[in-house]
PDB file of C-alpha atoms and ligand atoms in Angstrom:
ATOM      1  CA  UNK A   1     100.094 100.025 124.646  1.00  0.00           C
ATOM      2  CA  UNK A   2     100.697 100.162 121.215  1.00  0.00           C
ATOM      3  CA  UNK A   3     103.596 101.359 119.403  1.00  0.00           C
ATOM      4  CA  UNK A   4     103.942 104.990 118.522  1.00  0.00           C
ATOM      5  CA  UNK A   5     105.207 106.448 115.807  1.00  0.00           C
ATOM      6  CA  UNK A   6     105.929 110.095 115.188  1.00  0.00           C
ATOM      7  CA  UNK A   7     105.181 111.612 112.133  1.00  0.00           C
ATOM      8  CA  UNK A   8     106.277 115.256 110.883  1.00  0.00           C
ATOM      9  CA  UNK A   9     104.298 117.048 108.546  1.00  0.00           C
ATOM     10  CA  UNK A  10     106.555 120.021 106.766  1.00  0.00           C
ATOM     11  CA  UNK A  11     104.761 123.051 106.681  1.00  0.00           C
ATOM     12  CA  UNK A  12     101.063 121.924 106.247  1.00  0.00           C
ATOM     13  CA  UNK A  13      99.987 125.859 106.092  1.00  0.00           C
ATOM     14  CA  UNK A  14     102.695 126.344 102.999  1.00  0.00           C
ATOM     15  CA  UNK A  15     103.086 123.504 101.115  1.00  0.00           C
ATOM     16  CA  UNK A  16     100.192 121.267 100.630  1.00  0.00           C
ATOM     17  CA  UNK A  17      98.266 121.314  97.397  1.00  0.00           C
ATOM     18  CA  UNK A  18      96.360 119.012  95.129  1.00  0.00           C
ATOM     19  CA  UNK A  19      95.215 116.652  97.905  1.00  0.00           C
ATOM     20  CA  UNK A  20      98.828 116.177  99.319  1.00  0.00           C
ATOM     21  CA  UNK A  21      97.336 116.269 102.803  1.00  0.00           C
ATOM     22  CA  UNK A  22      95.927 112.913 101.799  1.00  0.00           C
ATOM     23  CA  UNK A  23      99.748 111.496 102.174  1.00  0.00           C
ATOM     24  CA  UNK A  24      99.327 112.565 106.073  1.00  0.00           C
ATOM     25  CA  UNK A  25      96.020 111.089 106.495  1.00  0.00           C
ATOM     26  CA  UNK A  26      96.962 107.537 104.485  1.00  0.00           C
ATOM     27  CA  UNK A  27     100.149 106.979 106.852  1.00  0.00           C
ATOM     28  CA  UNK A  28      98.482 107.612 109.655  1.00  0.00           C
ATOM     29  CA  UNK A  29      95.602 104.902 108.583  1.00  0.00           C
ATOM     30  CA  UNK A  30      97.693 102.485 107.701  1.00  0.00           C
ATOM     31  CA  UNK A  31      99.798 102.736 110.912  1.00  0.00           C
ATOM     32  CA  UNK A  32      96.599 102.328 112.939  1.00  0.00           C
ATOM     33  CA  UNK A  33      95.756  98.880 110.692  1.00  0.00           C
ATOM     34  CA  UNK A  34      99.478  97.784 111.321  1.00  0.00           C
ATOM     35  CA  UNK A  35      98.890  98.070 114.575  1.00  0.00           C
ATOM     36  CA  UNK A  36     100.641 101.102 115.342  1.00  0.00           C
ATOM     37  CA  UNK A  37      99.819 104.658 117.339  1.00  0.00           C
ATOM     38  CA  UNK A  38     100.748 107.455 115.148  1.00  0.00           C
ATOM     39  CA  UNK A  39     101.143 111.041 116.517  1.00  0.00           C
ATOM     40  CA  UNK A  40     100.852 113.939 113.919  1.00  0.00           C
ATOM     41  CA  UNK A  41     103.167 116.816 114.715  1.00  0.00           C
ATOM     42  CA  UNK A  42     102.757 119.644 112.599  1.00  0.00           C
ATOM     43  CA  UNK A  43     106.016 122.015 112.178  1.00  0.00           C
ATOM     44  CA  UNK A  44     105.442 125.437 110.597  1.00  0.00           C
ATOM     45  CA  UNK A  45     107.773 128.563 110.113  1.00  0.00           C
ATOM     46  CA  UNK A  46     108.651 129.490 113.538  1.00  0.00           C
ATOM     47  CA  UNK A  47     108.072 126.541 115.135  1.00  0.00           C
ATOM     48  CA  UNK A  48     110.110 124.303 117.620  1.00  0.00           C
ATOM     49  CA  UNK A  49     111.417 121.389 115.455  1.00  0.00           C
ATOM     50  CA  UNK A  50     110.415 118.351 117.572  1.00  0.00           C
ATOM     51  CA  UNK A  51     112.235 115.671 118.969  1.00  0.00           C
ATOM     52  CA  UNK A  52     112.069 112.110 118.012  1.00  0.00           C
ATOM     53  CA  UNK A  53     110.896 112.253 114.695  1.00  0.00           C
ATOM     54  CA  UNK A  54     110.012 108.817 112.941  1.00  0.00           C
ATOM     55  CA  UNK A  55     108.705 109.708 109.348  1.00  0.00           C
ATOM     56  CA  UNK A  56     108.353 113.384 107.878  1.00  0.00           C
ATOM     57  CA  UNK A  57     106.432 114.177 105.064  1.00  0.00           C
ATOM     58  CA  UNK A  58     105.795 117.400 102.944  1.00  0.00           C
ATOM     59  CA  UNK A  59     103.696 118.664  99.978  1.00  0.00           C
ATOM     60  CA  UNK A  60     104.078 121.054  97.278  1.00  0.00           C
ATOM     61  CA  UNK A  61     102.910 124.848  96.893  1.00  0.00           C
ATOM     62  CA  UNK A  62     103.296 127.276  94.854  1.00  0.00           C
ATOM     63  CA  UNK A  63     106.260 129.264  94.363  1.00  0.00           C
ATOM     64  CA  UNK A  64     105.028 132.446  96.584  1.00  0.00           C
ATOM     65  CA  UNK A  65     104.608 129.513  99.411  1.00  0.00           C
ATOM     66  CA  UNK A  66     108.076 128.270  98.419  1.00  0.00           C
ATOM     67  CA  UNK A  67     109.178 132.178  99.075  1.00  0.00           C
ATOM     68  CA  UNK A  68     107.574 131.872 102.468  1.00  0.00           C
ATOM     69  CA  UNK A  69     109.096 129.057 103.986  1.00  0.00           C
ATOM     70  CA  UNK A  70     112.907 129.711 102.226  1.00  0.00           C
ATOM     71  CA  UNK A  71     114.178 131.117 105.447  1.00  0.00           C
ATOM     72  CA  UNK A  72     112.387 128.591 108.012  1.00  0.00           C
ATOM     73  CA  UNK A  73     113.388 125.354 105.730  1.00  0.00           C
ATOM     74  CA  UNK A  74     117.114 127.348 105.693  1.00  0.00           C
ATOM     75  CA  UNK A  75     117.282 127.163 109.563  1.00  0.00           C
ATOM     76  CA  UNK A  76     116.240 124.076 110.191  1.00  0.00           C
ATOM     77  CA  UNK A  77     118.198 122.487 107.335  1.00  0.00           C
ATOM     78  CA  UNK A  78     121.102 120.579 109.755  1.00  0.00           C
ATOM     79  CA  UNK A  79     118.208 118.694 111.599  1.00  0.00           C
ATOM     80  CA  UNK A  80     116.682 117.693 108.328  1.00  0.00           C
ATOM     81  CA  UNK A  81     120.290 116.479 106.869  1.00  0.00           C
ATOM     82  CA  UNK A  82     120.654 114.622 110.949  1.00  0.00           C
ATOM     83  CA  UNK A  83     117.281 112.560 110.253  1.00  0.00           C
ATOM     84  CA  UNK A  84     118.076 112.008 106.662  1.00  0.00           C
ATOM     85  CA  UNK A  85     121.726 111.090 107.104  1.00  0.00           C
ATOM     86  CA  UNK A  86     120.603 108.209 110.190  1.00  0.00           C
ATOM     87  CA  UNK A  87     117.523 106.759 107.753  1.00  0.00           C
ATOM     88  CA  UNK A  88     114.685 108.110 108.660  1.00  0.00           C
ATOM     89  CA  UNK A  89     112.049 107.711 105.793  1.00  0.00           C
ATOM     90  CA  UNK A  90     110.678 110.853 104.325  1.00  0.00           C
ATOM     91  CA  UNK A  91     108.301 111.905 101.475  1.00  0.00           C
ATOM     92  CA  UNK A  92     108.378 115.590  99.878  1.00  0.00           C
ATOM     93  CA  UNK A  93     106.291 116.005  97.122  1.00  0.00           C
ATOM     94  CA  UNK A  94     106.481 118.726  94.183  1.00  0.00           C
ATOM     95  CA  UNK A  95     107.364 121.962  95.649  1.00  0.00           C
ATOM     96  CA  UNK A  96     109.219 120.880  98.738  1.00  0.00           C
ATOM     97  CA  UNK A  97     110.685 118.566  96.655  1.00  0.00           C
ATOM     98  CA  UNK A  98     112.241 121.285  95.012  1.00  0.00           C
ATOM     99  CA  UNK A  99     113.481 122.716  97.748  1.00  0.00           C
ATOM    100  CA  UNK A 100     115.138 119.319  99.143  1.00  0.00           C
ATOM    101  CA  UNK A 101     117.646 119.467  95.882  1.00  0.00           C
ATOM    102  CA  UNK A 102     119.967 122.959  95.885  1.00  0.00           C
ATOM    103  CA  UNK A 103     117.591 125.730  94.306  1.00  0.00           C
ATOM    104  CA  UNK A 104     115.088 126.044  92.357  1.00  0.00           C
ATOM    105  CA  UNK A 105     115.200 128.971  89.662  1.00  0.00           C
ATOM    106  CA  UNK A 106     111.646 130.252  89.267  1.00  0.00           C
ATOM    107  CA  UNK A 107     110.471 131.298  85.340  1.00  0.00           C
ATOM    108  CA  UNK A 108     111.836 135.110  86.127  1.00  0.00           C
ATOM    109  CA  UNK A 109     114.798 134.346  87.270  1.00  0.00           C
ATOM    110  CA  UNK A 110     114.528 134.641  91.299  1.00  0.00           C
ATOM    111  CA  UNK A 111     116.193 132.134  92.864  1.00  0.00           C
ATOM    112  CA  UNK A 112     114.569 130.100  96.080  1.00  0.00           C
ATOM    113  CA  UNK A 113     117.863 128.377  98.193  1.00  0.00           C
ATOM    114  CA  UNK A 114     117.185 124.820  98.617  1.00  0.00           C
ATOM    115  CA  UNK A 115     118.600 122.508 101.622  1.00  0.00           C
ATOM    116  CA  UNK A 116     120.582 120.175  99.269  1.00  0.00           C
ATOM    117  CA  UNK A 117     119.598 116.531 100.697  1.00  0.00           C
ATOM    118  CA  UNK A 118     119.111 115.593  96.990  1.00  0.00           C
ATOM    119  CA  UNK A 119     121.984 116.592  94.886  1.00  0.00           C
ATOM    120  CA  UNK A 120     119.532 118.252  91.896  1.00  0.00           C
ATOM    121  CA  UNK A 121     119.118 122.062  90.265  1.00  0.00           C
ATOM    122  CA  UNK A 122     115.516 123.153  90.029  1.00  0.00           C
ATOM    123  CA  UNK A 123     114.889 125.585  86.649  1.00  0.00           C
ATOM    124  CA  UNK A 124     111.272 126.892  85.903  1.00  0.00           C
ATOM    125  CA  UNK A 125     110.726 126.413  82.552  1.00  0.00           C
ATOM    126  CA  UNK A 126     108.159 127.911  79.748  1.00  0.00           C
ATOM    127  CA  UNK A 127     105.823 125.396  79.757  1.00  0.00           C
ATOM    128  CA  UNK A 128     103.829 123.722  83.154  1.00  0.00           C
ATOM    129  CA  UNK A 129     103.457 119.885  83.232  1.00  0.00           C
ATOM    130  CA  UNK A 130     100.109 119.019  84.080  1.00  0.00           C
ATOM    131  CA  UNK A 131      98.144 116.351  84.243  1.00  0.00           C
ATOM    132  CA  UNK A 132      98.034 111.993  84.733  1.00  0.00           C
ATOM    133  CA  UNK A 133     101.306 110.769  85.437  1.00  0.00           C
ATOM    134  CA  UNK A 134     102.540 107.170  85.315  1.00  0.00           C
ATOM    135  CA  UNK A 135     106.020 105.937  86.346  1.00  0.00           C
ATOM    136  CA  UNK A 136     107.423 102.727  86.942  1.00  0.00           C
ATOM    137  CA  UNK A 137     109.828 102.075  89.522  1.00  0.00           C
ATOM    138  CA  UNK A 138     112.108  98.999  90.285  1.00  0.00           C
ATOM    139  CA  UNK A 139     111.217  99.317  94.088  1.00  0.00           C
ATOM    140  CA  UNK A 140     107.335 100.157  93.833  1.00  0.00           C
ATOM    141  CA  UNK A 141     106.388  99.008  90.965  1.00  0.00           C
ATOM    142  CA  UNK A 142     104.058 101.148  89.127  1.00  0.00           C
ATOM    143  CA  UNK A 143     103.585 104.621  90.694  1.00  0.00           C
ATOM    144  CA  UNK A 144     100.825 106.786  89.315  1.00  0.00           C
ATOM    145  CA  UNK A 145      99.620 110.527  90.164  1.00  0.00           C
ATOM    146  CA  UNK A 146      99.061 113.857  89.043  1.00  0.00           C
ATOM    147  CA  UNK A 147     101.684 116.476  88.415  1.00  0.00           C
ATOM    148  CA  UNK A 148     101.677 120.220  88.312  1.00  0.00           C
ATOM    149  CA  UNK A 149     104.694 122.336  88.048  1.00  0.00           C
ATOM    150  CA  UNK A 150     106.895 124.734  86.016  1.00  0.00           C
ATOM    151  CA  UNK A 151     110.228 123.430  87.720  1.00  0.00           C
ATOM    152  CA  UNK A 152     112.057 121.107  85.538  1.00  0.00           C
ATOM    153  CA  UNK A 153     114.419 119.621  88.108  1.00  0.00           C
ATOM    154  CA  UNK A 154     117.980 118.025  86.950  1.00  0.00           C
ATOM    155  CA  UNK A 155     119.517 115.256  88.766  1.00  0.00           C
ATOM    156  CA  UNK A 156     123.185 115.313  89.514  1.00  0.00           C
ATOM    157  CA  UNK A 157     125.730 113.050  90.985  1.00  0.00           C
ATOM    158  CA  UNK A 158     124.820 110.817  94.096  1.00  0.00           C
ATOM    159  CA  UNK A 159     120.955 110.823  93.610  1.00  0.00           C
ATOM    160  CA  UNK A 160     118.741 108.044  91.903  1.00  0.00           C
ATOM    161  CA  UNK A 161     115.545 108.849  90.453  1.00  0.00           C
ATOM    162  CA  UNK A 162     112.510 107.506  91.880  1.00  0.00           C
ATOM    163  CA  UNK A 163     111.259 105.631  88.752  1.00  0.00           C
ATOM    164  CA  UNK A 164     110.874 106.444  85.092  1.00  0.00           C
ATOM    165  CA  UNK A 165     108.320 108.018  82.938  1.00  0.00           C
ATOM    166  CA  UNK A 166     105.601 105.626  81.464  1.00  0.00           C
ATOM    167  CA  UNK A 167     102.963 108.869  80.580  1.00  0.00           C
ATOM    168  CA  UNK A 168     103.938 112.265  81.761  1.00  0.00           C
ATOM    169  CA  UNK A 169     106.760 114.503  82.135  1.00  0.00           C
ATOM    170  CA  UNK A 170     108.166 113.705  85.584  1.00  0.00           C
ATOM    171  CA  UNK A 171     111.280 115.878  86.266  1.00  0.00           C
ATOM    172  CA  UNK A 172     111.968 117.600  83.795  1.00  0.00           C
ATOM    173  CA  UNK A 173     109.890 116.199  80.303  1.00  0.00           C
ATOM    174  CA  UNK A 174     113.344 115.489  78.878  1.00  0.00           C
ATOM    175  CA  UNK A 175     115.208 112.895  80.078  1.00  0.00           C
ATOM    176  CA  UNK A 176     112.220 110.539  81.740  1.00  0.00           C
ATOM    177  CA  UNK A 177     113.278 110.506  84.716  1.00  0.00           C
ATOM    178  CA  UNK A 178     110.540 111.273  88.265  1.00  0.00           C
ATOM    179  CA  UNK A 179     111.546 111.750  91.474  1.00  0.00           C
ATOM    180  CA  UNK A 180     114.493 111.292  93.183  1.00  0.00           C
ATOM    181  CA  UNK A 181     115.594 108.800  96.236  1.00  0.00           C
ATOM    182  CA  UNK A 182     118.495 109.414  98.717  1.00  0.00           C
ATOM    183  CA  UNK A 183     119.458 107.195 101.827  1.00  0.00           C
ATOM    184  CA  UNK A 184     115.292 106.608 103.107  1.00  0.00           C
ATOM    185  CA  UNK A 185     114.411 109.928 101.376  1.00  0.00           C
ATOM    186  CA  UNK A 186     111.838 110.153  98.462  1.00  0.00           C
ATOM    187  CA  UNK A 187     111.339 113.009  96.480  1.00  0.00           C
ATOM    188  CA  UNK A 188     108.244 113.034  93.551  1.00  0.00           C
ATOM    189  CA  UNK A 189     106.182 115.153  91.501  1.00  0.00           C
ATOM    190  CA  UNK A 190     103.018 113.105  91.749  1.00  0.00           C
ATOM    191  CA  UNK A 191     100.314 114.739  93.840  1.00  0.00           C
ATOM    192  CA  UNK A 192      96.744 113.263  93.343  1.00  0.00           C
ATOM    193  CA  UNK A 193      96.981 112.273  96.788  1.00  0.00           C
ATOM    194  CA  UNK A 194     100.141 109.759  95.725  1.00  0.00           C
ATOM    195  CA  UNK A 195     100.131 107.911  98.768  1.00  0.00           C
ATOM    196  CA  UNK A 196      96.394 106.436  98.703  1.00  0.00           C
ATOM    197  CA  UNK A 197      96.601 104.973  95.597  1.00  0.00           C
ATOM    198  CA  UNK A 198     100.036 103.623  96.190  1.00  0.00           C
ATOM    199  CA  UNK A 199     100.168 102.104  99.167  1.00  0.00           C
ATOM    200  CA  UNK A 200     103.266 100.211  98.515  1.00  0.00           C
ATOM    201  CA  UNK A 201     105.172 103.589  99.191  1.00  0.00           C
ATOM    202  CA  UNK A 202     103.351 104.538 102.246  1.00  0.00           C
ATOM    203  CA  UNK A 203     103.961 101.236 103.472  1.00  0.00           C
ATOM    204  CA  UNK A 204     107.097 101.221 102.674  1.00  0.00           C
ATOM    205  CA  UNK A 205     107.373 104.534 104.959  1.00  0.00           C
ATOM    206  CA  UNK A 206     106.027 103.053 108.063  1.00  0.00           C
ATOM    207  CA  UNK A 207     107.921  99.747 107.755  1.00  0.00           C
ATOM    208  CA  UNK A 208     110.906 101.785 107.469  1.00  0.00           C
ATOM    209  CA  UNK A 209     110.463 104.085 110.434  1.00  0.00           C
ATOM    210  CA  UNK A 210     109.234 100.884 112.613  1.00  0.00           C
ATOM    211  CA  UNK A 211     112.594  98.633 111.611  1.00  0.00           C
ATOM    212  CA  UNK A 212     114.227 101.772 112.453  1.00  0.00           C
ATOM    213  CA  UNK A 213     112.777 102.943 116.281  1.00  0.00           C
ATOM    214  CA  UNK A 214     111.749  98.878 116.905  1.00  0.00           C
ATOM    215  CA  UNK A 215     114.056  96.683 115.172  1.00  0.00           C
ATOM    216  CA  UNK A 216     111.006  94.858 113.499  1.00  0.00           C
ATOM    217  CA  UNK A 217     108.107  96.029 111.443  1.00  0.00           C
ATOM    218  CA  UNK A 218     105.032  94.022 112.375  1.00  0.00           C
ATOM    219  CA  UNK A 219     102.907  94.203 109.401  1.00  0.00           C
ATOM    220  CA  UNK A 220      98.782  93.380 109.139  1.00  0.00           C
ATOM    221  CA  UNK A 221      97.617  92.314 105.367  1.00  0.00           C
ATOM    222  CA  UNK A 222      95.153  95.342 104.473  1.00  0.00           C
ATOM    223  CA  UNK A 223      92.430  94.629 102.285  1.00  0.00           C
ATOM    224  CA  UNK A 224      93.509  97.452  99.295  1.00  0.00           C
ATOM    225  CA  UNK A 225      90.806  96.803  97.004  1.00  0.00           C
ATOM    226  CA  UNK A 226      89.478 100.025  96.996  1.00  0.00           C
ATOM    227  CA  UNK A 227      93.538 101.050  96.213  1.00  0.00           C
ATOM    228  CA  UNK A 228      93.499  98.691  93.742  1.00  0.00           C
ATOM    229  CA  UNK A 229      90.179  99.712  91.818  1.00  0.00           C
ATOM    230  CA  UNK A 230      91.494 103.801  91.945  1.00  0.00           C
ATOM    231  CA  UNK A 231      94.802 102.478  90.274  1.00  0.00           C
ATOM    232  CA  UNK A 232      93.000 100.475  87.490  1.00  0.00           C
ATOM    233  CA  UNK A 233      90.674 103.519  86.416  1.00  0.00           C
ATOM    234  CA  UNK A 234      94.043 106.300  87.227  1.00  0.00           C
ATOM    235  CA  UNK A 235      95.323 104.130  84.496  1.00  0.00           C
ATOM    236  CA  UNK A 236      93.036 104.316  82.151  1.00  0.00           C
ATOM    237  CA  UNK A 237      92.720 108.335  82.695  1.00  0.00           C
ATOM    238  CA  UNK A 238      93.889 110.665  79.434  1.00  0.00           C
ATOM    239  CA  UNK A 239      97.127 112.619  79.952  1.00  0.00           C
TER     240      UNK A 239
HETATM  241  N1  LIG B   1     105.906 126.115  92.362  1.00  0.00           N
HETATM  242  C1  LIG B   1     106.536 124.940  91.866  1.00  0.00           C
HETATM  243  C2  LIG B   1     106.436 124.812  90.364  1.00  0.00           C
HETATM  244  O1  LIG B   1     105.558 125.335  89.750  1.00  0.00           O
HETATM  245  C3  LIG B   1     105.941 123.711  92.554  1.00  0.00           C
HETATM  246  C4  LIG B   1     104.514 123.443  92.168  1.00  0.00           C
HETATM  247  C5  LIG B   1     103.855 122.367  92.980  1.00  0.00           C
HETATM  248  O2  LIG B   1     104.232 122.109  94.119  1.00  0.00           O
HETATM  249  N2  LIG B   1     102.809 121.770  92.442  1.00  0.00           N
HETATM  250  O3  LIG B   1     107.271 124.158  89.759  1.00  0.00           O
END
């Protein structure tokens, strides 16, 4: 039997936008090639938070979906700070992002409560930040998406950002910072899907959650050519 590993997916109904599904699907892939049994486990408002989670992962939305799942994300806030606190990896992208750092101040002034694993203020701002992004990061190298938001997000004491800005705007189109990284937690702007043209990051998720549950990470060289070709022509994409 091969090794399972449980993987959360934050509010799929919510928060998933421009392709961030496709961070779901590429775990679970590469899991299967590293020889691994995945098991999706979907958690939406209302919903029994499951046990034994290995990985979670969540997407953005906009800021009426944001609105939606406030209360939910509220309540089940202490389990999230559990997994994050013992190392369990996790990726929230964009709008649950957001919501990982301690508010997020939409353009008229209504304020969505965030869960405060990242130690960051959210502020919508007058402008939205759209389109290619490219960041480079000591840990992954480069890291390149797509980025859509009005929240310029503000890192404060205790949290590093993911990488910095090479083309884009990243957290705030000020001080070139994207992303943010606590513990095994990573937070980004990039949609696009990020994780299928970065697979360093998505492997990087499962090796984590493997060391974790197994005490060993047995890893299978995938053939990421077609990774590898997306990445060369992202780069060469116009802002
Ligand atoms: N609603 C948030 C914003 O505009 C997040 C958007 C997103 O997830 N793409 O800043």
């Amino acid at each position: 039997m091969k090794p399972k590993l449980n993987l959360l997916q934050l509010y799929p109904n919510d928060m998933n936008i421009y392709g961030d599904w496709g961070n779901v699907l590429t775990v679970i892939r590469r899991a299967q090639w590293h020889g691994y049994e995945p098991v999706l486990h979907e958690y939406n408002p209302g919903d029994t938070f499951p046990n034994d989670i290995d990985v979670v992962i969540g997407g953005g939305g906009q800021d009426t979906g944001q609105d939606r799942i406030q209360t939910d994300l509220l309540s089940i806030a202490p389990r999230l700070h559990e997994l994050a606190n013992d190392g369990t990896p996790m990726l929230v992208i964009c709008g649950l992002y957001q919501l990982f750092g301690n508010f997020f101040k939409t353009k008229d002034g209504h304020e969505i409560k965030g869960i405060g694993i990242f130690n960051m203020e959210t502020h919508g701002g007058p402008e939205r930040m759209i389109g290619n992004i490219v960041t480079e990061s000591l840990e992954f190298g480069q890291i390149i998406g797509y980025e859509n938001h009005s929240g310029q997000t503000f890192l404060a004491n205790g949290v590093s950002p993911l990488g910095k800005v090479v083309k884009g705007a990243g957290n705030n189109g000020q001080d070139e910072f994207e992303g943010a990284r606590v513990h095994n937690v990573i937070g980004s702007y990039l949609h696009g899907s990020l994780l299928p043209k970065n697979p360093a990051l998505a492997d990087w998720l499962i090796e984590k959650a493997a060391t974790k549950k197994f005490g060993e990470f047995t890893s299978t060289v995938i053939d990421d050519r077609f990774a590898t070709e997306a990445r060369r022509v992202a780069l060469t994409r116009p802002r």
